[in-house]
XYZ file of C-alpha atoms in Angstrom:
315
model
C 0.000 0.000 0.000
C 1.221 3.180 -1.155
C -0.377 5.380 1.498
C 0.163 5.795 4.948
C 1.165 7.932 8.720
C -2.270 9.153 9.577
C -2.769 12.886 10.821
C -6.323 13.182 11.742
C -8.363 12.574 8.720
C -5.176 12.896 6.208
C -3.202 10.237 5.047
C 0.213 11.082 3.898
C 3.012 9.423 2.051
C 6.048 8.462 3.621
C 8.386 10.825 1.178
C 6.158 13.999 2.641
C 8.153 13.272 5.622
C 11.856 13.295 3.479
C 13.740 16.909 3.614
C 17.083 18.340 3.213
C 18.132 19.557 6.973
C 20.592 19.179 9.058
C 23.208 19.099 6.257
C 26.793 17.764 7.552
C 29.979 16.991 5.620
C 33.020 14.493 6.354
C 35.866 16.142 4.980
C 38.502 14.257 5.870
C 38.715 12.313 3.048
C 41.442 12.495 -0.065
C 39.595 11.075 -2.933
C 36.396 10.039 -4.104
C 34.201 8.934 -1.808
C 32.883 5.304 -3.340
C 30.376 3.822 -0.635
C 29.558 4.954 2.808
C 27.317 2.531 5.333
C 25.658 2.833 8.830
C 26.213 0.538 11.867
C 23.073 -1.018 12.946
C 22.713 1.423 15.947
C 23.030 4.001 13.860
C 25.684 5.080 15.627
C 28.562 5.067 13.208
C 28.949 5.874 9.467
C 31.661 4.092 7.881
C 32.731 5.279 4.526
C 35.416 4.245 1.637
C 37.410 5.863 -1.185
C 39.767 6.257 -3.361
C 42.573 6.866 -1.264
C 42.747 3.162 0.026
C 41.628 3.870 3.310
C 38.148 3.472 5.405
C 36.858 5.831 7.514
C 34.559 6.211 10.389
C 32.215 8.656 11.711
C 30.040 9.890 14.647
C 26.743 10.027 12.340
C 25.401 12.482 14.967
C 28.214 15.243 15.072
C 30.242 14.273 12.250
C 33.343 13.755 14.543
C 36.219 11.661 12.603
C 36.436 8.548 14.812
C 39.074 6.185 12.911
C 40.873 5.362 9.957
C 41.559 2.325 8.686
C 44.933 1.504 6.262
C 45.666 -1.546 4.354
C 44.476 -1.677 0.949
C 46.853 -1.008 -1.521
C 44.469 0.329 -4.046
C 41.036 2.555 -4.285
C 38.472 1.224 -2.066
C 35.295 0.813 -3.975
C 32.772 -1.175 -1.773
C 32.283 -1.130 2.260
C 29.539 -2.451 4.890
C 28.740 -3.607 8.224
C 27.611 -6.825 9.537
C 24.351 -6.716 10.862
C 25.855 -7.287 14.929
C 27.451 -4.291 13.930
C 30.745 -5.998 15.482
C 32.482 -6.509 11.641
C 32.863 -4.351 8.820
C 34.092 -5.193 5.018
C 35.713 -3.792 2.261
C 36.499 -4.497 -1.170
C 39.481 -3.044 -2.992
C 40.783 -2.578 -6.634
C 43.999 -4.232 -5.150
C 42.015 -7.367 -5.428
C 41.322 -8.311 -1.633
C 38.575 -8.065 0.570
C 38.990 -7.128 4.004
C 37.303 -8.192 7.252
C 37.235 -5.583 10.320
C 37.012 -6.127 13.651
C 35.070 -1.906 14.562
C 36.631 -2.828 18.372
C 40.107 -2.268 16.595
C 42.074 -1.364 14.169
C 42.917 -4.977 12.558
C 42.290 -6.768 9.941
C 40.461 -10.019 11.342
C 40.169 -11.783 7.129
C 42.064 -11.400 4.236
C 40.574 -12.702 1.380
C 42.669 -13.075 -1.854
C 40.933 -15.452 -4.053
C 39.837 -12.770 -6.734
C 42.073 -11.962 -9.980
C 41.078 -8.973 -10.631
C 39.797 -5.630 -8.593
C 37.126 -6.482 -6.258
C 34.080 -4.010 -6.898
C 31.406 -4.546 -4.742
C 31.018 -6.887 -0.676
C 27.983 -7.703 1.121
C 27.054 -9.340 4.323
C 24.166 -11.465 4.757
C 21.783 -10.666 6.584
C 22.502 -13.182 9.715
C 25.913 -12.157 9.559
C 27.107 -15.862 8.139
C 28.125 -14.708 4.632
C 30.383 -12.289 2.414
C 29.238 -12.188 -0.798
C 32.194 -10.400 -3.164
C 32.436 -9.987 -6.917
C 35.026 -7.843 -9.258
C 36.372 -7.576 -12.496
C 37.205 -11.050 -12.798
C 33.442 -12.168 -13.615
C 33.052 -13.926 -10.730
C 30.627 -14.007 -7.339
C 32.742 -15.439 -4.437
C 30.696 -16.696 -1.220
C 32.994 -16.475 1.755
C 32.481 -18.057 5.514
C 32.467 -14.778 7.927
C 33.605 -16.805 10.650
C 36.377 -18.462 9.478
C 37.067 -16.527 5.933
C 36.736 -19.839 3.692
C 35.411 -19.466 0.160
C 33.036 -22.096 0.113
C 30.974 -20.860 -3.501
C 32.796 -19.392 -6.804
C 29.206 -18.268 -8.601
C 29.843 -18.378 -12.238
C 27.690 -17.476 -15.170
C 28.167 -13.644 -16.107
C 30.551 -12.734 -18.680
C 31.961 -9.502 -17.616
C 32.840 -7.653 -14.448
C 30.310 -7.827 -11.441
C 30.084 -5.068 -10.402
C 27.184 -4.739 -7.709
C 25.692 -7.536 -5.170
C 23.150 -7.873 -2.480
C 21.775 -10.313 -0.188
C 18.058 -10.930 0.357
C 16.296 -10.616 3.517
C 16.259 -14.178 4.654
C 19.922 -14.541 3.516
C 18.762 -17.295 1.159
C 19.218 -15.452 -2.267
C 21.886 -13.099 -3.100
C 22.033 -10.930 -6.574
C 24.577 -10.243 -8.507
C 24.831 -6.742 -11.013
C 27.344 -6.974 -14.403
C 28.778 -5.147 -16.870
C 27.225 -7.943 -18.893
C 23.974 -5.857 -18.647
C 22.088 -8.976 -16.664
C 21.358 -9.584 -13.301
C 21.338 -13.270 -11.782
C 20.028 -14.165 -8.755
C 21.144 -17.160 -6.802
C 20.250 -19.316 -3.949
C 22.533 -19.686 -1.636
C 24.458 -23.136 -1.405
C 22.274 -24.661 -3.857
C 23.414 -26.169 -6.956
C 20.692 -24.543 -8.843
C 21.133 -22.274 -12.030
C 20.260 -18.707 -11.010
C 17.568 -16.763 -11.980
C 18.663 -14.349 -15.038
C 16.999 -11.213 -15.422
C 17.350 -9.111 -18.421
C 16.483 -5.529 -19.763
C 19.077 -3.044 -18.992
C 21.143 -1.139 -21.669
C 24.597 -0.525 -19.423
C 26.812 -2.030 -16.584
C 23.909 -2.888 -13.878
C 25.959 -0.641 -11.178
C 23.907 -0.794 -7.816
C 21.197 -3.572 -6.154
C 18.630 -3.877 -3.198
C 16.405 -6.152 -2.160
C 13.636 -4.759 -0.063
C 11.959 -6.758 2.925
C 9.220 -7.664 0.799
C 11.564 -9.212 -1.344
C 11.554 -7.105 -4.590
C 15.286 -6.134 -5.810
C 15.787 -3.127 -7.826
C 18.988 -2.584 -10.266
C 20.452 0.517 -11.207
C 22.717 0.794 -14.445
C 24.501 3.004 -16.270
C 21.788 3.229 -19.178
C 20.325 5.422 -17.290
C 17.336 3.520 -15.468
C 16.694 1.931 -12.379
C 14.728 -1.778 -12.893
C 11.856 -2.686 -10.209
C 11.707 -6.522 -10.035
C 9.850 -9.857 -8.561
C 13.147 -11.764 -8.825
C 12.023 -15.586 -8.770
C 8.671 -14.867 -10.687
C 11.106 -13.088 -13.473
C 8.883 -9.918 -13.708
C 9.830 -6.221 -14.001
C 7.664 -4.407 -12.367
C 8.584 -0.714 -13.272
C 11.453 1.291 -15.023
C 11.804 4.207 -13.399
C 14.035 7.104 -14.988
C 15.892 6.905 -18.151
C 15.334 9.966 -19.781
C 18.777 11.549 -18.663
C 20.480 8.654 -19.841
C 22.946 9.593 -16.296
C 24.566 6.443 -14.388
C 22.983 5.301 -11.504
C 25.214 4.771 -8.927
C 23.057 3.881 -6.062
C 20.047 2.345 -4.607
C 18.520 2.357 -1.157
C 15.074 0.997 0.172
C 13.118 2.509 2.711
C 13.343 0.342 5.764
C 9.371 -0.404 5.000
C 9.965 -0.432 1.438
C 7.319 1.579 0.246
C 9.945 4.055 -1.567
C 13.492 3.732 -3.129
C 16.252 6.099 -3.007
C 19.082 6.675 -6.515
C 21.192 8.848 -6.858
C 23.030 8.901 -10.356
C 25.047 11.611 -12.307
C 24.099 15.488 -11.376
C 23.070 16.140 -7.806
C 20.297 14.894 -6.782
C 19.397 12.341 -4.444
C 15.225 10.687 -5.888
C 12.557 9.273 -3.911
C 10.749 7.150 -5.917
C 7.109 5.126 -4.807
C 7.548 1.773 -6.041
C 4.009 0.444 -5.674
C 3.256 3.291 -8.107
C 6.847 3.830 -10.009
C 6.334 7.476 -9.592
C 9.734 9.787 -8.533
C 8.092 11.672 -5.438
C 10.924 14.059 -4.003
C 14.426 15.377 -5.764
C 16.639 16.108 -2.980
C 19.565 18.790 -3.444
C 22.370 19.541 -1.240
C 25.723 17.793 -2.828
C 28.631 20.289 -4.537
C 28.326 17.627 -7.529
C 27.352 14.467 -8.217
C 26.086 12.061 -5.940
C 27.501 8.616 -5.833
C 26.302 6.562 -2.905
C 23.015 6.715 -0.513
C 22.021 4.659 2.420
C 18.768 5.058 5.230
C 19.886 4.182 8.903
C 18.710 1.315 9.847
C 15.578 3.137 11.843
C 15.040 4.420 8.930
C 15.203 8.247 9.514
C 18.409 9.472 8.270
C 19.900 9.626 4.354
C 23.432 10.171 2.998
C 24.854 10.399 -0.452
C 28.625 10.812 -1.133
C 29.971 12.744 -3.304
C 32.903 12.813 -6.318
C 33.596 16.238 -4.263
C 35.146 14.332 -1.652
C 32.426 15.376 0.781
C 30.013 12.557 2.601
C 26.759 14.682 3.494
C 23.351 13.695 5.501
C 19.674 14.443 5.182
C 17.945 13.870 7.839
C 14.233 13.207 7.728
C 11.157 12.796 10.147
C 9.844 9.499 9.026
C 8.438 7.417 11.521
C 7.202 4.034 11.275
């Protein structure tokens, strides 16, 4: 349902409640700033870039907390498990790294990759790394222990974006070959292929409800029922900008991009409709996330600033 937050006799929309306030930027950085992810208390806002180094944050007062050194190369993917306790990062040096936030160490180094490693993602129960990079391949690595135990095969270029469903059963995979494929975890199964996009598919996320949108660099961001093979809605596309990221709502009724030029959209996906453009970046906006209490949005930008919106949604 498209509608809801009753105020007397109005209903309103969730994106009413989305605004550009409170704007605060993490300046600390010395390149571009490629990903940037909350903690599950929303606590702490970890970002990447291309200086080979991970950052975190205070999300509250913007207060530089740590930096993080190792990789040898831009820094193009980062996130937290959802404890909170472990972060991970993917690097054109062709590892991926596994943080312990109560240090400074590196708890995993994963080197099975051949090329540079462009996009990690935890599962949702904090079991799982998904990782995938330039050498066309999806590799499922043990959080605990920092096995490989799956090498996902199938696309024939670069993947370049991933995500993990809710239930941590399925997790998606976005390539230059213009598909996505969607696979089920530890099953020898062929994945699901969806088709349609024009570009690189650049940026995934599955909402609760289970729906996964794409974003690629043909300009348009891909609504989708994954396992039933159906696109629901195409939403953009007449910019022909990249999209560079994708965010649901933590109720999933909209969907945050943000793509080339600076804007952050708010889109309705039971409708396909873009509800709200938000401004407030120096250029263009390359990553946004909501906290996990879904009240706060950031986009970084090629401006090597990191800047948050905050909003008054409420569930």
């Amino acid at each position: 349902m498209a509608i809801s937050h009753e105020k007397g006799d109005v209903w309103r929309h969730p994106s009413e409640d989305f605004s550009v306030s409170n704007i605060r930027y993490f300046s600390r950085h010395k390149g571009e700033v490629n990903c940037c992810a909350f903690s599950p208390d929303c606590q702490i806002l970890l970002t990447c870039c291309d200086d080979g180094r991970l950052y975190l944050w205070n999300s509250t007062s913007a207060k530089h907390l740590a930096t993080f050194s190792g990789h040898s190369g831009p820094v193009k993917s980062c996130v937290f498990s959802s404890d909170g306790q472990l972060f991970a990062s993917a690097s054109h040096d062709r590892t991926v790294r596994i943080w312990s936030r109560s240090g400074t160490e590196c708890t995993h180094l994963l080197t099975a990759h051949s090329g540079s490693v462009e996009t990690v993602s935890f599962s949702p129960d904090a079991q799982w790394l998904v990782s995938g990079g330039w050498d066309n391949r999806a590799l499922i690595w043990r959080v605990q222990s920092g096995e490989m135990v799956e090498d996902l095969r199938g696309h024939t270029a670069a993947v370049q974006s991933s995500a993990f469903s809710s239930d941590s059963q399925c997790v998606a995979t976005g390539s230059w070959d213009r598909t996505v494929r969607v696979w089920k975890l530890l099953e020898e199964k062929e994945a699901v292929t969806l088709q349609g996009h024009l570009g690189n598919v650049a940026c995934l996320c599955f909402s609760v409800s289970g729906m996964l949108a794409s974003g690629s660099w043909d300009g348009t961001v891909r609504v989708w029922l994954p396992m039933r093979h159906t696109c629901l809605f195409v939403l953009g596309g007449c910019e022909r900008v990249w999209v560079r990221s994708l965010a649901f709502s933590r109720d999933g009724l909209v969907l945050a991009s943000t793509a080339e030029g600076d804007m952050v959209r708010i889109w309705d996906v039971t409708t396909g409709v873009c509800l709200k453009r938000l401004q407030g970046h120096k250029d263009s906006a390359y990553g946004c996330v909501f906290t996990p209490d879904g009240k706060l949005l950031t986009s970084g930008s090629e401006q090597l600033d990191q800047f948050a919106t905050s909003s008054s949604k409420t569930d």
